[in-house]
PDB file of C-alpha atoms in Angstrom:
ATOM      1  CA  HIS A  27     -87.046  28.536 -42.203  1.00 90.00           C
ATOM      2  CA  VAL A  28     -83.718  26.814 -41.488  1.00 92.00           C
ATOM      3  CA  GLN A  29     -83.661  24.410 -38.587  1.00 95.00           C
ATOM      4  CA  LEU A  30     -80.773  22.391 -37.212  1.00 97.00           C
ATOM      5  CA  VAL A  31     -81.690  20.031 -34.385  1.00 97.00           C
ATOM      6  CA  GLU A  32     -78.976  18.103 -32.564  1.00 97.00           C
ATOM      7  CA  SER A  33     -79.526  14.955 -30.562  1.00 97.00           C
ATOM      8  CA  GLY A  34     -77.511  12.242 -28.861  1.00 98.00           C
ATOM      9  CA  GLY A  35     -75.680  14.106 -26.142  1.00 98.00           C
ATOM     10  CA  ARG A  36     -75.402  12.435 -22.748  1.00 98.00           C
ATOM     11  CA  SER A  37     -72.957  11.484 -20.015  1.00 98.00           C
ATOM     12  CA  VAL A  38     -70.356   8.866 -20.865  1.00 98.00           C
ATOM     13  CA  MET A  39     -67.274   7.359 -19.243  1.00 98.00           C
ATOM     14  CA  ALA A  40     -63.802   8.268 -20.447  1.00 98.00           C
ATOM     15  CA  GLY A  41     -62.697   5.936 -23.209  1.00 98.00           C
ATOM     16  CA  GLY A  42     -66.246   5.394 -24.349  1.00 98.00           C
ATOM     17  CA  SER A  43     -68.009   6.277 -27.579  1.00 98.00           C
ATOM     18  CA  LEU A  44     -70.972   8.427 -28.475  1.00 98.00           C
ATOM     19  CA  GLY A  45     -72.781   9.414 -31.642  1.00 98.00           C
ATOM     20  CA  LEU A  46     -74.435  12.768 -32.288  1.00 98.00           C
ATOM     21  CA  SER A  47     -76.968  13.580 -34.985  1.00 98.00           C
ATOM     22  CA  CYS A  48     -78.153  16.833 -36.487  1.00 98.00           C
ATOM     23  CA  ALA A  49     -81.302  16.952 -38.572  1.00 97.00           C
ATOM     24  CA  ALA A  50     -81.330  19.874 -40.990  1.00 94.00           C
ATOM     25  CA  THR A  51     -84.253  21.421 -42.819  1.00 93.00           C
ATOM     26  CA  ASP A  52     -84.566  24.170 -45.421  1.00 90.00           C
ATOM     27  CA  ILE A  53     -80.870  24.874 -45.921  1.00 88.00           C
ATOM     28  CA  PRO A  54     -81.058  27.450 -48.730  1.00 88.00           C
ATOM     29  CA  TYR A  55     -78.008  26.241 -50.625  1.00 83.00           C
ATOM     30  CA  ARG A  56     -77.648  23.503 -53.178  1.00 78.00           C
ATOM     31  CA  ARG A  57     -74.119  22.823 -52.041  1.00 80.00           C
ATOM     32  CA  TYR A  58     -72.921  23.743 -48.582  1.00 88.00           C
ATOM     33  CA  CYS A  59     -70.687  22.959 -45.636  1.00 93.00           C
ATOM     34  CA  MET A  60     -71.866  21.459 -42.403  1.00 94.00           C
ATOM     35  CA  GLY A  61     -69.830  21.071 -39.287  1.00 97.00           C
ATOM     36  CA  TRP A  62     -69.628  20.685 -35.555  1.00 98.00           C
ATOM     37  CA  PHE A  63     -68.251  23.047 -32.999  1.00 98.00           C
ATOM     38  CA  ARG A  64     -68.219  22.809 -29.229  1.00 98.00           C
ATOM     39  CA  GLN A  65     -68.027  25.100 -26.267  1.00 98.00           C
ATOM     40  CA  ALA A  66     -66.851  24.020 -22.845  1.00 96.00           C
ATOM     41  CA  PRO A  67     -67.904  25.939 -19.720  1.00 90.00           C
ATOM     42  CA  GLY A  68     -65.966  29.179 -19.620  1.00 92.00           C
ATOM     43  CA  GLY A  69     -64.258  28.318 -22.885  1.00 95.00           C
ATOM     44  CA  GLU A  70     -64.315  29.613 -26.415  1.00 96.00           C
ATOM     45  CA  ARG A  71     -66.124  28.020 -29.316  1.00 97.00           C
ATOM     46  CA  GLU A  72     -63.946  25.453 -31.040  1.00 98.00           C
ATOM     47  CA  GLY A  73     -64.602  24.172 -34.543  1.00 98.00           C
ATOM     48  CA  ILE A  74     -63.885  20.457 -34.553  1.00 98.00           C
ATOM     49  CA  ALA A  75     -65.142  18.945 -37.814  1.00 98.00           C
ATOM     50  CA  VAL A  76     -66.539  20.018 -41.169  1.00 96.00           C
ATOM     51  CA  ILE A  77     -67.760  18.286 -44.302  1.00 94.00           C
ATOM     52  CA  ASP A  78     -68.408  19.519 -47.808  1.00 90.00           C
ATOM     53  CA  THR A  79     -71.844  18.067 -48.521  1.00 85.00           C
ATOM     54  CA  GLY A  80     -71.508  18.714 -52.216  1.00 76.00           C
ATOM     55  CA  LEU A  81     -68.173  17.068 -52.856  1.00 66.00           C
ATOM     56  CA  ASP A  82     -67.695  14.468 -50.161  1.00 56.00           C
ATOM     57  CA  ARG A  83     -67.430  11.026 -51.664  1.00 54.00           C
ATOM     58  CA  GLY A  84     -65.830   8.441 -49.465  1.00 49.00           C
ATOM     59  CA  GLY A  85     -64.416  10.900 -46.979  1.00 49.00           C
ATOM     60  CA  GLY A  86     -62.308  13.050 -49.213  1.00 49.00           C
ATOM     61  CA  MET A  87     -63.739  16.378 -48.144  1.00 85.00           C
ATOM     62  CA  ARG A  88     -63.788  16.152 -44.375  1.00 91.00           C
ATOM     63  CA  TYR A  89     -61.569  18.136 -42.047  1.00 93.00           C
ATOM     64  CA  TYR A  90     -60.900  17.929 -38.333  1.00 97.00           C
ATOM     65  CA  SER A  91     -59.250  19.923 -35.619  1.00 98.00           C
ATOM     66  CA  ASP A  92     -56.097  18.457 -34.138  1.00 98.00           C
ATOM     67  CA  SER A  93     -57.906  17.956 -30.841  1.00 98.00           C
ATOM     68  CA  VAL A  94     -60.272  15.331 -32.300  1.00 98.00           C
ATOM     69  CA  LYS A  95     -58.448  13.997 -35.362  1.00 97.00           C
ATOM     70  CA  GLY A  96     -58.280  10.212 -35.280  1.00 97.00           C
ATOM     71  CA  ARG A  97     -61.024   9.924 -32.658  1.00 98.00           C
ATOM     72  CA  PHE A  98     -64.045  11.663 -34.205  1.00 98.00           C
ATOM     73  CA  THR A  99     -65.667  11.043 -37.578  1.00 96.00           C
ATOM     74  CA  ILE A 100     -68.062  13.393 -39.331  1.00 96.00           C
ATOM     75  CA  SER A 101     -70.487  12.143 -41.944  1.00 93.00           C
ATOM     76  CA  HIS A 102     -73.535  13.355 -43.796  1.00 91.00           C
ATOM     77  CA  ASP A 103     -76.539  11.546 -45.203  1.00 89.00           C
ATOM     78  CA  ASN A 104     -77.611  13.584 -48.221  1.00 84.00           C
ATOM     79  CA  ALA A 105     -80.936  11.812 -48.589  1.00 84.00           C
ATOM     80  CA  ALA A 106     -81.920  12.337 -44.965  1.00 88.00           C
ATOM     81  CA  ASN A 107     -80.147  15.710 -44.743  1.00 89.00           C
ATOM     82  CA  THR A 108     -78.689  14.631 -41.447  1.00 94.00           C
ATOM     83  CA  LEU A 109     -75.220  15.292 -40.102  1.00 95.00           C
ATOM     84  CA  TYR A 110     -73.481  12.879 -37.775  1.00 97.00           C
ATOM     85  CA  LEU A 111     -70.511  12.925 -35.435  1.00 98.00           C
ATOM     86  CA  GLN A 112     -69.135   9.632 -34.191  1.00 98.00           C
ATOM     87  CA  MET A 113     -66.931  10.202 -31.174  1.00 98.00           C
ATOM     88  CA  ASN A 114     -64.597   7.482 -29.944  1.00 98.00           C
ATOM     89  CA  ASP A 115     -62.042   7.324 -27.143  1.00 98.00           C
ATOM     90  CA  LEU A 116     -63.729  10.206 -25.375  1.00 98.00           C
ATOM     91  CA  LYS A 117     -61.768  12.205 -22.835  1.00 98.00           C
ATOM     92  CA  PRO A 118     -62.891  14.469 -19.987  1.00 97.00           C
ATOM     93  CA  GLU A 119     -61.646  17.459 -21.988  1.00 97.00           C
ATOM     94  CA  ASP A 120     -64.257  16.617 -24.636  1.00 98.00           C
ATOM     95  CA  THR A 121     -66.944  17.723 -22.181  1.00 98.00           C
ATOM     96  CA  ALA A 122     -68.830  20.577 -23.824  1.00 98.00           C
ATOM     97  CA  VAL A 123     -72.023  21.622 -25.511  1.00 98.00           C
ATOM     98  CA  TYR A 124     -71.834  20.408 -29.106  1.00 98.00           C
ATOM     99  CA  TYR A 125     -73.458  22.384 -31.886  1.00 98.00           C
ATOM    100  CA  CYS A 126     -73.977  21.633 -35.536  1.00 98.00           C
ATOM    101  CA  ALA A 127     -73.791  24.467 -38.022  1.00 97.00           C
ATOM    102  CA  ALA A 128     -74.191  25.103 -41.733  1.00 96.00           C
ATOM    103  CA  ALA A 129     -73.165  27.722 -44.259  1.00 93.00           C
ATOM    104  CA  GLY A 130     -72.479  28.123 -47.946  1.00 87.00           C
ATOM    105  CA  TYR A 131     -68.692  28.166 -47.757  1.00 82.00           C
ATOM    106  CA  PRO A 132     -65.806  27.994 -46.747  1.00 85.00           C
ATOM    107  CA  CYS A 133     -65.426  24.421 -45.550  1.00 90.00           C
ATOM    108  CA  ARG A 134     -62.773  25.160 -42.948  1.00 94.00           C
ATOM    109  CA  VAL A 135     -62.867  23.803 -39.429  1.00 96.00           C
ATOM    110  CA  GLU A 136     -61.956  27.121 -37.881  1.00 96.00           C
ATOM    111  CA  ALA A 137     -64.852  28.803 -39.677  1.00 95.00           C
ATOM    112  CA  VAL A 138     -67.574  26.501 -38.298  1.00 96.00           C
ATOM    113  CA  PRO A 139     -68.339  28.465 -35.110  1.00 96.00           C
ATOM    114  CA  GLY A 140     -69.164  31.477 -37.281  1.00 95.00           C
ATOM    115  CA  TYR A 141     -71.495  29.677 -39.697  1.00 96.00           C
ATOM    116  CA  GLU A 142     -74.765  31.483 -40.278  1.00 95.00           C
ATOM    117  CA  TYR A 143     -77.003  28.602 -39.221  1.00 96.00           C
ATOM    118  CA  ARG A 144     -76.585  26.647 -36.009  1.00 97.00           C
ATOM    119  CA  GLY A 145     -78.575  24.380 -33.730  1.00 97.00           C
ATOM    120  CA  GLN A 146     -79.423  24.727 -30.080  1.00 97.00           C
ATOM    121  CA  GLY A 147     -76.667  22.383 -28.911  1.00 97.00           C
ATOM    122  CA  THR A 148     -76.505  19.094 -27.060  1.00 98.00           C
ATOM    123  CA  GLN A 149     -74.537  18.453 -23.880  1.00 98.00           C
ATOM    124  CA  VAL A 150     -71.776  15.852 -23.815  1.00 98.00           C
ATOM    125  CA  THR A 151     -70.220  15.076 -20.443  1.00 98.00           C
ATOM    126  CA  VAL A 152     -67.220  12.753 -20.134  1.00 98.00           C
ATOM    127  CA  SER A 153     -66.081  11.622 -16.715  1.00 97.00           C
TER     128      SER A 153
END
């Protein structure tokens, strides 16, 4: 069955960097979208980054929310079937539980929180 397992969340100082990983198994699509969304305490789920695993070559099929654009980078290792999120210049408002998610399509940032497959989440705290 499908499994998405995030790792890498921890506490970090404002202005610092952090990398998250998401190992995926048994995604039942040959071509699919993977993304990250986050949820702060008391807040709504926010899609922040998505990548088209079937078309991305050199970054052409990656999309970001305005809140993280220029600071976060999403990438995907097709061979390892692992999704990454490199987060730079972290701010206290980035504090949240971060989830990876996967679905067939569409590859839209705002759609990521509704993707059919998601992991258990990893906590990122910025202070």
